[in-house]
Coordinates of C-alpha atoms in Angstrom, one line a residue:
X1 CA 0.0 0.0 0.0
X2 CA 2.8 2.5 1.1
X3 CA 4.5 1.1 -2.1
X4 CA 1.8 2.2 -4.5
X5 CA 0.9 5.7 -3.0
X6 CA 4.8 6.4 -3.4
X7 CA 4.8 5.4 -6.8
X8 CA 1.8 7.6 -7.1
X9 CA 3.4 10.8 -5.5
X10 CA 7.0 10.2 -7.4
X11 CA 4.7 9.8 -10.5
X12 CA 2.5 13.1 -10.0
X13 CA 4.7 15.3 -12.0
X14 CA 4.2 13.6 -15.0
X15 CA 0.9 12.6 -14.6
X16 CA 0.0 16.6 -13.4
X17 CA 1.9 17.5 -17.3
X18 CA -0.4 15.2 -19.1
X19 CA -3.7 15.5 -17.2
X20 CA -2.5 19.9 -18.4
X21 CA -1.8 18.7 -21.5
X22 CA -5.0 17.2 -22.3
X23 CA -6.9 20.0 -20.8
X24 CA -5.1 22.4 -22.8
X25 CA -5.4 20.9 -26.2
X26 CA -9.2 19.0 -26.1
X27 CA -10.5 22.6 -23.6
X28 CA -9.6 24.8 -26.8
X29 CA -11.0 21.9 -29.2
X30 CA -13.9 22.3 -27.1
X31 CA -14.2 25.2 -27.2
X32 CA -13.8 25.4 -31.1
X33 CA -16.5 23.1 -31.1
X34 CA -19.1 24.6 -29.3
X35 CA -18.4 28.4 -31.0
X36 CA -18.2 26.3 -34.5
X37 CA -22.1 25.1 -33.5
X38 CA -22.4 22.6 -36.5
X39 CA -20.9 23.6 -40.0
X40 CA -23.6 25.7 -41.2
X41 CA -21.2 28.9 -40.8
X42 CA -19.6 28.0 -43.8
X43 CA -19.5 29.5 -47.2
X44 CA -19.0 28.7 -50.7
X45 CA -15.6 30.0 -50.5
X46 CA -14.6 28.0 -47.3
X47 CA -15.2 24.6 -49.0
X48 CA -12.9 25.9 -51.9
X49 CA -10.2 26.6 -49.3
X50 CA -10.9 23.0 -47.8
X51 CA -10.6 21.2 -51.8
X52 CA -7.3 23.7 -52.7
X53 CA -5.9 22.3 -49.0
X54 CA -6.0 18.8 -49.9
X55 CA -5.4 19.7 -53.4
X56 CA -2.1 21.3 -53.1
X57 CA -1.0 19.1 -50.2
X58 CA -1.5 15.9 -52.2
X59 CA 0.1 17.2 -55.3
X60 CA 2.7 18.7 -52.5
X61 CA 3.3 15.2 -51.5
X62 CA 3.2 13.4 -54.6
X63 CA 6.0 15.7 -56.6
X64 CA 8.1 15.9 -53.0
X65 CA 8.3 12.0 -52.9
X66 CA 8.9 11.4 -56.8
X67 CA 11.8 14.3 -56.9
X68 CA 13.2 12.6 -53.7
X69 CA 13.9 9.2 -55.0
X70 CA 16.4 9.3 -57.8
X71 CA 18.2 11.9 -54.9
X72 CA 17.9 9.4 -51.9
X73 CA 19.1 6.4 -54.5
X74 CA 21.9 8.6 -55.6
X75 CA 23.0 9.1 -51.5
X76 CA 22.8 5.7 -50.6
X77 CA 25.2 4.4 -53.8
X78 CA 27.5 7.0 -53.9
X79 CA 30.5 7.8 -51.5
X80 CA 32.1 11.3 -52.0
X81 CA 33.7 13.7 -50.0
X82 CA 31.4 15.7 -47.9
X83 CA 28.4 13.4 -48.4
X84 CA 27.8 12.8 -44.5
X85 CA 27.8 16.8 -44.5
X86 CA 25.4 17.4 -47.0
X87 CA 23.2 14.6 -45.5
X88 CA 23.3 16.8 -42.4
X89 CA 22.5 19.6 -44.0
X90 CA 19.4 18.3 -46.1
X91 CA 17.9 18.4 -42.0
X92 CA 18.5 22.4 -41.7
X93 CA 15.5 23.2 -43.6
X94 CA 13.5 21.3 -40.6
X95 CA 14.5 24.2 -38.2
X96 CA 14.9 27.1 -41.0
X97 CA 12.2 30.1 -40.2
X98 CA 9.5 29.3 -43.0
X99 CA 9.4 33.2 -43.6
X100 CA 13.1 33.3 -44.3
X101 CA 12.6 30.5 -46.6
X102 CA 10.0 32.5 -49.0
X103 CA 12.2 35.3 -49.0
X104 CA 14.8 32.9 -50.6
X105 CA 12.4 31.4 -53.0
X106 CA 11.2 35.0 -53.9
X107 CA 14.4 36.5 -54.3
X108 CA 15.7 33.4 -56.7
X109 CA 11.8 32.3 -58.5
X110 CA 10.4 36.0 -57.8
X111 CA 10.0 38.7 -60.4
X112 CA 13.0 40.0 -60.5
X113 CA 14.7 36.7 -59.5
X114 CA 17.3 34.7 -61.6
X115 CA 14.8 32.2 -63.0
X116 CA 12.8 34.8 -64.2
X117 CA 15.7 37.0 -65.5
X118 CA 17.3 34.0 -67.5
X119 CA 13.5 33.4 -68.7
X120 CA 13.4 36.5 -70.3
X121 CA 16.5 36.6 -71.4
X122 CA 15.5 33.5 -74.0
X123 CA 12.1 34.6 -74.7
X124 CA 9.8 32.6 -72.5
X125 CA 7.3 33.6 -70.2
X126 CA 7.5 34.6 -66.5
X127 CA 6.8 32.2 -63.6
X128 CA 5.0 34.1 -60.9
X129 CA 5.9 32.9 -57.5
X130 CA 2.3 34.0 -56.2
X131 CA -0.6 31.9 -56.1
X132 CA -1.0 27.9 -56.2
X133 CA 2.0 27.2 -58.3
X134 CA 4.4 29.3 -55.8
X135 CA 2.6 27.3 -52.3
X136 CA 3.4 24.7 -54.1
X137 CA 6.9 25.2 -54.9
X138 CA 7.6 26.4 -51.1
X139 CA 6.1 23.1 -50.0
X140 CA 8.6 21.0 -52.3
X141 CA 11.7 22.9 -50.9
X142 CA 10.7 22.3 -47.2
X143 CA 9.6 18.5 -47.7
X144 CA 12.2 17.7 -50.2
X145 CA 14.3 17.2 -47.7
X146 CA 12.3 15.2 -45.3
X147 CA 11.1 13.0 -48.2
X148 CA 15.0 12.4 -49.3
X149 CA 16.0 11.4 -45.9
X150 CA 13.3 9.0 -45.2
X151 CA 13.4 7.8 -48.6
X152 CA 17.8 6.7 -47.9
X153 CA 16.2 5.4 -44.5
X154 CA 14.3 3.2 -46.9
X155 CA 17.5 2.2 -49.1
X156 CA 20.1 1.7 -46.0
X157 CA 17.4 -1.0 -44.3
X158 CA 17.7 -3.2 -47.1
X159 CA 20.7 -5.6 -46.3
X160 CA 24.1 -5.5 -48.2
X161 CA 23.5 -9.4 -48.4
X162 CA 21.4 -8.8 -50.5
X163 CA 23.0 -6.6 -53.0
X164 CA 26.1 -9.0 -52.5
X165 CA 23.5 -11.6 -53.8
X166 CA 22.4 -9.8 -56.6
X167 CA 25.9 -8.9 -57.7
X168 CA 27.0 -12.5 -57.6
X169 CA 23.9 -13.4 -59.8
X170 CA 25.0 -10.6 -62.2
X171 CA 21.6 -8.5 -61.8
X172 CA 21.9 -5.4 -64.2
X173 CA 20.8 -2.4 -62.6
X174 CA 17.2 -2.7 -64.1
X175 CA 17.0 -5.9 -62.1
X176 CA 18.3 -4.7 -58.9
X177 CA 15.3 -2.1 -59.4
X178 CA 12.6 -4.2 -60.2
X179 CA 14.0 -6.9 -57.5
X180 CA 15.2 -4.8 -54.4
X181 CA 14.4 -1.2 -55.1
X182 CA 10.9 -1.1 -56.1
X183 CA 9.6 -3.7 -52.7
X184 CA 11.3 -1.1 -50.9
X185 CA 9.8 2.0 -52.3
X186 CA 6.2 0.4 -52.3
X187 CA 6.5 -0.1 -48.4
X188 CA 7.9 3.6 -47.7
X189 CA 7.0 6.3 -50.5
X190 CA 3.1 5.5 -49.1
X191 CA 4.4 6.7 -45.2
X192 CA 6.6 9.4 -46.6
X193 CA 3.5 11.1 -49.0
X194 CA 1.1 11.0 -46.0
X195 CA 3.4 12.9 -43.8
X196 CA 4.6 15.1 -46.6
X197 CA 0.4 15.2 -46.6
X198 CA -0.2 16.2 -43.1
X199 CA 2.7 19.0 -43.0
X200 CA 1.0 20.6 -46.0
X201 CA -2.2 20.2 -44.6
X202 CA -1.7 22.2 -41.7
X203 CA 0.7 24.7 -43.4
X204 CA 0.1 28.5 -42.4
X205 CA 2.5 30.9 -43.6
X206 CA 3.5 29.6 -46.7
X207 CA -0.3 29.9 -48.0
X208 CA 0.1 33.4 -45.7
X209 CA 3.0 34.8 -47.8
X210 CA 2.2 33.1 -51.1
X211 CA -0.5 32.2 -51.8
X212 CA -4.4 34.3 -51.0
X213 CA -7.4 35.6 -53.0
X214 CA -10.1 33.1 -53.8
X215 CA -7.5 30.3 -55.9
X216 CA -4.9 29.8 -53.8
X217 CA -6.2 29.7 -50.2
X218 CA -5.9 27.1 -47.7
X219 CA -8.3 25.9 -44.4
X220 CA -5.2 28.0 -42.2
X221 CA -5.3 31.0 -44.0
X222 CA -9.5 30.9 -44.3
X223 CA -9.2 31.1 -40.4
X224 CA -7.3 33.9 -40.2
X225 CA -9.0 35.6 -42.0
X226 CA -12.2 34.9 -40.5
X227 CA -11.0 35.3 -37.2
X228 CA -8.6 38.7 -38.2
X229 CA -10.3 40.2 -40.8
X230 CA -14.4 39.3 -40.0
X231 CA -13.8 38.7 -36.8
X232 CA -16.4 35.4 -37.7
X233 CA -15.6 33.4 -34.7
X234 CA -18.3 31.0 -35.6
X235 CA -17.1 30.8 -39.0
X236 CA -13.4 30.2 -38.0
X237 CA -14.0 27.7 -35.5
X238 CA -16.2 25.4 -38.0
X239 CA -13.0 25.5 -40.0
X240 CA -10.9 24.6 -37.0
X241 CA -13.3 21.5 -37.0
X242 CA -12.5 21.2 -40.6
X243 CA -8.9 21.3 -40.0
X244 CA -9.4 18.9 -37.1
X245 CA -10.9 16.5 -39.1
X246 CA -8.6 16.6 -41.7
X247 CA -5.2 16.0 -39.6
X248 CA -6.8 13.3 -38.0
X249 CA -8.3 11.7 -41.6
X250 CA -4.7 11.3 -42.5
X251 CA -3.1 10.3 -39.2
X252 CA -5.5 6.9 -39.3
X253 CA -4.2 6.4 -42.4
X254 CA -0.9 6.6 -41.5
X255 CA -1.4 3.8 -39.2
X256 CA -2.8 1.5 -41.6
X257 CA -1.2 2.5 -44.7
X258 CA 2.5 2.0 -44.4
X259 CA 3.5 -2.2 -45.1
X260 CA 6.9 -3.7 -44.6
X261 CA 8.7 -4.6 -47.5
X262 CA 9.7 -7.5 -45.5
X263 CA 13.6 -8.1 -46.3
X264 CA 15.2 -9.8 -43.3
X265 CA 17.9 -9.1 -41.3
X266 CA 21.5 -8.2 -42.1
X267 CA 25.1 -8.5 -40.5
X268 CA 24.6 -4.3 -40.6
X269 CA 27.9 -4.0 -42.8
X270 CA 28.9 -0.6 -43.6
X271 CA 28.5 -0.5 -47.2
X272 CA 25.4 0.9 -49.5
X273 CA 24.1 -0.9 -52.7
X274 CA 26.4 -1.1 -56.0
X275 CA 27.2 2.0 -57.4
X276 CA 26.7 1.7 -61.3
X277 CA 29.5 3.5 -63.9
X278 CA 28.7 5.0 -67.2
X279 CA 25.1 6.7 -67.6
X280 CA 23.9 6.0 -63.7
X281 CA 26.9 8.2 -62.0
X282 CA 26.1 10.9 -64.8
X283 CA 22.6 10.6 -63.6
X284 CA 23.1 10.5 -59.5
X285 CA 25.6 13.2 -60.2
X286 CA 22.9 15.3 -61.7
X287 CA 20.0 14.7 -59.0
X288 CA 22.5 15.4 -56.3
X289 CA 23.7 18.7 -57.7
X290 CA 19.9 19.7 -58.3
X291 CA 18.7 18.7 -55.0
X292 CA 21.4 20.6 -53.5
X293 CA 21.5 24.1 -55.7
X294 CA 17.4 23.9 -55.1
X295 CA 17.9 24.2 -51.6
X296 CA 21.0 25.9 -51.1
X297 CA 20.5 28.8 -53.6
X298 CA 17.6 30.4 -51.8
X299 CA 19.5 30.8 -48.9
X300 CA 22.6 32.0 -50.1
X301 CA 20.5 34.7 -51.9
X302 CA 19.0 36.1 -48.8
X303 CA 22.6 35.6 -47.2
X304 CA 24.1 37.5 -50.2
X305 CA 21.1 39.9 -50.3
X306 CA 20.9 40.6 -46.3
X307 CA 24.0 40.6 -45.1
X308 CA 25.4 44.2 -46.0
X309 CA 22.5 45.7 -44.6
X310 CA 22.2 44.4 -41.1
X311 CA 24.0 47.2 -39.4
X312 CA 21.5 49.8 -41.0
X313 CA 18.6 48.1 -39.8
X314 CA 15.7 50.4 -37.8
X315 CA 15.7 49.7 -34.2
X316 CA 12.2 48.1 -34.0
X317 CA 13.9 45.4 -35.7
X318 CA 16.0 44.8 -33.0
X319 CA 13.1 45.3 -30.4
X320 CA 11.5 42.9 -32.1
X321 CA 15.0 40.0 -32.2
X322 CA 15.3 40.5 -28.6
X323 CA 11.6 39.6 -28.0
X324 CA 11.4 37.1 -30.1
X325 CA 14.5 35.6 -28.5
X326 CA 12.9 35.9 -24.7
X327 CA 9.9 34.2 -26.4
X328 CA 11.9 31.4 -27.7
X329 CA 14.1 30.2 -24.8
X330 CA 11.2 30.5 -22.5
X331 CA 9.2 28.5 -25.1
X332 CA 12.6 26.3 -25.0
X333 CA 12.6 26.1 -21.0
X334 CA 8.9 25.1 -21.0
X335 CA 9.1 22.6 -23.4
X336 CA 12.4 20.9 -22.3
X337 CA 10.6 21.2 -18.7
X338 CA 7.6 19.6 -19.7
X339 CA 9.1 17.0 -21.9
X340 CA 11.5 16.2 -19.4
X341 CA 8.9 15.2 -16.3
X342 CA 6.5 13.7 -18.9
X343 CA 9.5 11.6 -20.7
X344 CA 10.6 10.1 -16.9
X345 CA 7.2 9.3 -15.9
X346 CA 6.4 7.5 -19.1
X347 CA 10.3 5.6 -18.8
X348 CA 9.0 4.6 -14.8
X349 CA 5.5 3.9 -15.1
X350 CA 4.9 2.5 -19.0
X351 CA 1.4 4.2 -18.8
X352 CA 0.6 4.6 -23.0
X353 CA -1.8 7.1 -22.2
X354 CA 0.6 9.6 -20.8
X355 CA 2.5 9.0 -24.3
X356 CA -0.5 9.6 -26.2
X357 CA -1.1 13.0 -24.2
X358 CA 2.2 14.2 -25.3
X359 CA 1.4 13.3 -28.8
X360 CA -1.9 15.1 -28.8
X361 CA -0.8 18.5 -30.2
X362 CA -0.1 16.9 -33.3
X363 CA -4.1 16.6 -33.8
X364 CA -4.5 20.5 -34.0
X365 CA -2.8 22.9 -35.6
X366 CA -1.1 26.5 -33.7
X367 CA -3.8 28.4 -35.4
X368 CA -6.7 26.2 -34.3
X369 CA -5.4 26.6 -30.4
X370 CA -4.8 29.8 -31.0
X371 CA -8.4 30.6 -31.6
X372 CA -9.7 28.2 -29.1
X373 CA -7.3 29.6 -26.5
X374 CA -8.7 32.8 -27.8
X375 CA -12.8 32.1 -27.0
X376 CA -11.8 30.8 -23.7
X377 CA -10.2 33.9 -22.3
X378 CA -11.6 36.9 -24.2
X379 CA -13.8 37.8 -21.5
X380 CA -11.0 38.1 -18.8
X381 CA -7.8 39.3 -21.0
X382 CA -7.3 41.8 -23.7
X383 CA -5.5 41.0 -27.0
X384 CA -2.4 42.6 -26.5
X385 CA -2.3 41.0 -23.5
X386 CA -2.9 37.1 -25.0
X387 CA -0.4 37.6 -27.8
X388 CA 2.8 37.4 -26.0
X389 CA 2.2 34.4 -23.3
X390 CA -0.2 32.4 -25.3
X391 CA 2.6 32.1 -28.3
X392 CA 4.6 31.3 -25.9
X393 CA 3.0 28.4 -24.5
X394 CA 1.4 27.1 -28.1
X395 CA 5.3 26.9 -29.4
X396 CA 6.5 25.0 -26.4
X397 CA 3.2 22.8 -26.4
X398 CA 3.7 22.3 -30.5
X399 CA 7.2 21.1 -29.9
X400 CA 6.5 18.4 -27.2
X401 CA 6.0 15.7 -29.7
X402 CA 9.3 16.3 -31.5
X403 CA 11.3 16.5 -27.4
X404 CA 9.3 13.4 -26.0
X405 CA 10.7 11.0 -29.6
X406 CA 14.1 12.2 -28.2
X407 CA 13.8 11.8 -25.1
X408 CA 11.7 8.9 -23.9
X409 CA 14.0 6.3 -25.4
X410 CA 16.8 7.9 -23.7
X411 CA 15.0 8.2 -20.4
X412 CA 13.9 4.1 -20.5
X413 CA 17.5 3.5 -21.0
X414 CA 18.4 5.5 -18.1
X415 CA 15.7 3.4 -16.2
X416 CA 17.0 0.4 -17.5
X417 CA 20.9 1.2 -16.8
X418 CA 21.1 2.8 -13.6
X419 CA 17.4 2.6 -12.2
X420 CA 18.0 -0.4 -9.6
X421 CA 21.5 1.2 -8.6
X422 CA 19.8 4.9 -7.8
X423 CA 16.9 3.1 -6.1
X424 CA 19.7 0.9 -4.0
X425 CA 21.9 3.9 -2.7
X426 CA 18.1 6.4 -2.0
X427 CA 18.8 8.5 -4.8
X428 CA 16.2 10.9 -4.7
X429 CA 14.9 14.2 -5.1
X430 CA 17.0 16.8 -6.7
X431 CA 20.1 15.0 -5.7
X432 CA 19.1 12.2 -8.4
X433 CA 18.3 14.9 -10.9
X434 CA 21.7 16.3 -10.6
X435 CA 23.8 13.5 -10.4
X436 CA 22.5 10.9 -12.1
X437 CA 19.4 12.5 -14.5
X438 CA 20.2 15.5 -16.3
X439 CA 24.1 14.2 -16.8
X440 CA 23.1 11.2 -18.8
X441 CA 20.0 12.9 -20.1
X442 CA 21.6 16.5 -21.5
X443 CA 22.3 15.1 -25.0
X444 CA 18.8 14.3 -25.9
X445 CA 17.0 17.2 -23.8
X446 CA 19.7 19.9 -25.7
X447 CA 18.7 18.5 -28.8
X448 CA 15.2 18.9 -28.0
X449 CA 15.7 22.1 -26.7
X450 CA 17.3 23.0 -29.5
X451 CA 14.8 22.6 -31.6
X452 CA 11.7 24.0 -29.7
X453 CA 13.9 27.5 -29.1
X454 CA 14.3 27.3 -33.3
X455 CA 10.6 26.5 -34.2
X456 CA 9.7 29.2 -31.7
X457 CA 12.0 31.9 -33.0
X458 CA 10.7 31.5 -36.2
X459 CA 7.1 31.0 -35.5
X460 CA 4.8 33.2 -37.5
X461 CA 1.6 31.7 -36.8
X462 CA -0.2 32.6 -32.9
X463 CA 1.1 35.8 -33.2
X464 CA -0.7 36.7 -36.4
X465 CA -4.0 36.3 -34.8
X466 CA -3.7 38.9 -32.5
X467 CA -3.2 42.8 -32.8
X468 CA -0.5 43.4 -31.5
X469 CA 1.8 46.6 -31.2
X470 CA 4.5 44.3 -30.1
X471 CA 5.4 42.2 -32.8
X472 CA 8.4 39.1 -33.3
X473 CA 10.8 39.0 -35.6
X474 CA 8.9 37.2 -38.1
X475 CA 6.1 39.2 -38.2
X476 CA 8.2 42.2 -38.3
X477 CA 9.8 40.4 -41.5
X478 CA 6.2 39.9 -42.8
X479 CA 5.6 43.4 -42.0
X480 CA 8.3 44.8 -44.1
X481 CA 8.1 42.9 -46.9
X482 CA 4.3 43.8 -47.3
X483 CA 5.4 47.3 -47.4
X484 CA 7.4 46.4 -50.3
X485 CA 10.9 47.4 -48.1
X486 CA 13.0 44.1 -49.5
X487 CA 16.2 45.0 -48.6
X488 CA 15.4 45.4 -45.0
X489 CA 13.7 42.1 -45.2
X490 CA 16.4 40.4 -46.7
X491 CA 18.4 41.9 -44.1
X492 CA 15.8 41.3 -41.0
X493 CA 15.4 37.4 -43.1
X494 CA 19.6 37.0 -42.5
X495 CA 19.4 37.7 -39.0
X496 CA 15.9 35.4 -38.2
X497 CA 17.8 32.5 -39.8
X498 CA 21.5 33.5 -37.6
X499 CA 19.6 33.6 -34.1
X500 CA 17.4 30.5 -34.8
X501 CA 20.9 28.3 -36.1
X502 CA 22.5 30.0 -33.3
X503 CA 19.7 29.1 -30.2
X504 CA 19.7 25.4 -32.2
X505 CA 23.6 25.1 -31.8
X506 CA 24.0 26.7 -28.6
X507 CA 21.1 24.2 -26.8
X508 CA 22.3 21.0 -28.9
X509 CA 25.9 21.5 -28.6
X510 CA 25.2 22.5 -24.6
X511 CA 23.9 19.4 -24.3
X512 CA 26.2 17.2 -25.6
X513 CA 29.3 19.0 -23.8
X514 CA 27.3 18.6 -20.4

């Protein structure tokens, strides 16, 4: 009896997180529910949004996943110098300020951009970066990516047996496709196209930035403007319930959809599938150099663009840096905080519904709390005073699910380890914590960190819903490059993308040195 109330009381923390957690995220659902009051608040326009958002986020998917595979196959049979870099790198645009990113993507595909200079130049027509084709194109660049590194997860589970095999057999590339290539691809490109799916689905200031009028406007941007524009609560909660609905439609069939390809097990050897000479090297050559210079170029033109004219930037500018930096490391704090007593709890107790509590702000989007959040409290608190603290919390809420994959199977083999020994001496308390927890723990919880303090920094979705006269450094980007001031943009994009890197670095490499 003593046993089991101890277990209780050593356990509270992490149960007090999730039972918060829960409240949080299904309260403001709840709320969106009973403002939405049915669907009836819904316009002609508003299904158009909802067909153009699954629209652009299949298409988004589809051309992300088919781009990705001759890059991933190219990765995993190649060896060159800087390869493990560049793999690295293909990560960065995970943690990259989505707002910086369009400024790259305009400055290269925009009117007066490269693409559109050299088209010119040879008599063809201009690409407009604006509407459906440029939410499109943003979407590819930020799950090209993802899509490439699950894609070489795909290649590098297949066992070198069994490219051994086929070279002993003397299978021609065509039949190393058809044999090992294409069982694998069936089993992952349908998992990597549904969460391609899902990102796009609940993308915000992409469509924000890029997109707009009746063509080119998605579910998130629809409740934005019915909420900042209309002030429609009704309207935008019933497409919060749309969103809702969607996000989950495609987590079920993520669960179901994905298959094994079923190849066995492997000796693990170091060494990728046979690299073919001749036309195949000129062809991975090609994709690799692509891939790269598509993502890469964008970002060196801001850099190029930006960089002079940080020094002469206005000081609301900087106002705006140093709040958005407060914002992010106590988003950062929260999160690691949270994720930390939630990740131990889970390690000690094996309780799957505290693991599914962390995972529930992946059902709802920032925007759909946001204006849940924002019906729960408007009778006690004025806008300006919601904006700051409740972006605050929705960041470090929104990067739970990301900290708890990190650390939960770090804190189990803590648990596993050292759990008897700690438990033998009566280690305890904050003594425990010190000694014994946050030492073998910091690698994981930096990383974490890490990344909550860079998806916070570079947040521009909360904050858009409110009026605010104190805005972040995003929205102060968005600010200035809807008053058409690009070189101060470029500048403010330069300095976005140095503090987020910087806060990224400073937690994850802090972490590992601890």
């Amino acid at each position: 009896m003593a046993a089991g109330i101890f277990a209780v009381r050593r356990d509270a923390g992490g149960i007090a997180v999730a039972s918060g957690l829960a409240a949080l995220i299904l309260g403001t659902l709840a709320a969106v529910a009973w403002q939405a009051r049915g669907l009836s608040a819904l316009q002609i326009w508003d299904w158009r949004a909802v067909w153009f958002t699954i629209w652009q986020a299949a298409l988004s998917a589809a051309l992300s996943a088919i781009l990705a595979v001759p890059v991933a196959r190219a990765l995993a049979r190649r060896r060159f110098p800087g390869r493990r870099a560049l793999v690295t790198l293909l990560g960065a645009p995970f943690i990259l300020p989505v707002i910086v990113a369009i400024m790259g993507l305009i400055a290269v595909f925009g009117r007066t951009g490269a693409i559109n200079e050299t088209l010119r130049a040879i008599g063809l027509g201009e690409f407009s970066v604006y509407g459906w084709q440029g939410v499109i194109l943003a979407h590819v660049f930020f799950n090209l990516p993802l899509s490439v590194r699950l894609i070489l997860q795909g290649w590098q589970s297949i066992p070198v047996e069994r490219f051994r095999l086929a070279e002993s057999l003397g299978f021609a590339p065509a039949d190393m496709s058809r044999h090992l290539e294409r069982p694998m691809l069936r089993a992952v490109l349908p998992g990597v196209c549904l969460a391609v799916f899902l990102v796009c689905l609940t993308s915000f200031t992409v469509a924000l930035a890029l997109g707009g009028g009746p063509s080119a406007t998605t579910v998130e941007l629809a409740i934005y403007q019915a909420f900042r524009f209309d002030f429609d609560l009704g309207r935008a909660a019933a497409l919060g319930l749309v969103q809702i609905a969607l996000s989950l439609a495609a987590l079920l069939m993520a669960r179901h959809i994905v298959a094994p390809a079923a190849f066995g097990a492997g000796l693990d050897l170091d060494r990728g599938p046979a690299a073919p000479r001749g036309f195949h090297r000129l062809a991975d050559a090609i994709a690799i150099t692509l891939a790269t210079l598509f993502l890469l170029w964008p970002i060196g033109a801001v850099a190029v663009q930006g960089l002079p004219r940080i020094p002469a930037l206005p000081a609301d500018v900087w106002a705006a840096a140093l709040r958005s930096i407060v914002m992010a490391l106590l988003s950062a704090l929260l999160a690691a905080g949270l994720c930390l007593t939630l990740a131990l709890t889970i390690a000690r107790s094996n309780k799957s519904w505290l693991e599914a509590a962390g995972m529930l702000p992946l059902v709802a989007s920032p925007l759909v709390l946001g204006t849940g959040l924002f019906i729960l409290l408007r009778g006690h608190l004025s806008t300006d005073d919601l904006a700051l603290p409740v972006t605050v919390l929705i960041n470090a809420v929104m990067a739970l699910p990301f900290g708890l994959r990190a650390l939960i199977p770090a804190a189990q083999t803590l648990r596993a380890d050292y759990g008897r020994l700690a438990e033998s001496l009566n280690m305890t308390g904050m003594a425990r914590l010190r000694l014994l927890t946050l030492p073998r723990l910091a690698a994981p919880l930096g990383f974490s960190s890490g990344l909550a303090a860079a998806l916070a920094m570079g947040d521009l979705g909360v904050i858009t819903l409110f009026a605010t006269d104190q805005p972040t450094l995003p929205l102060k980007l968005y600010q200035l490059m809807n008053s058409y001031r690009m070189a101060d943009a470029s500048a403010c994009a330069v300095l976005l993308m140095a503090i987020s890197f910087a806060l990224f670095w400073l937690f994850d490499r802090g972490g590992r040195l601890a």
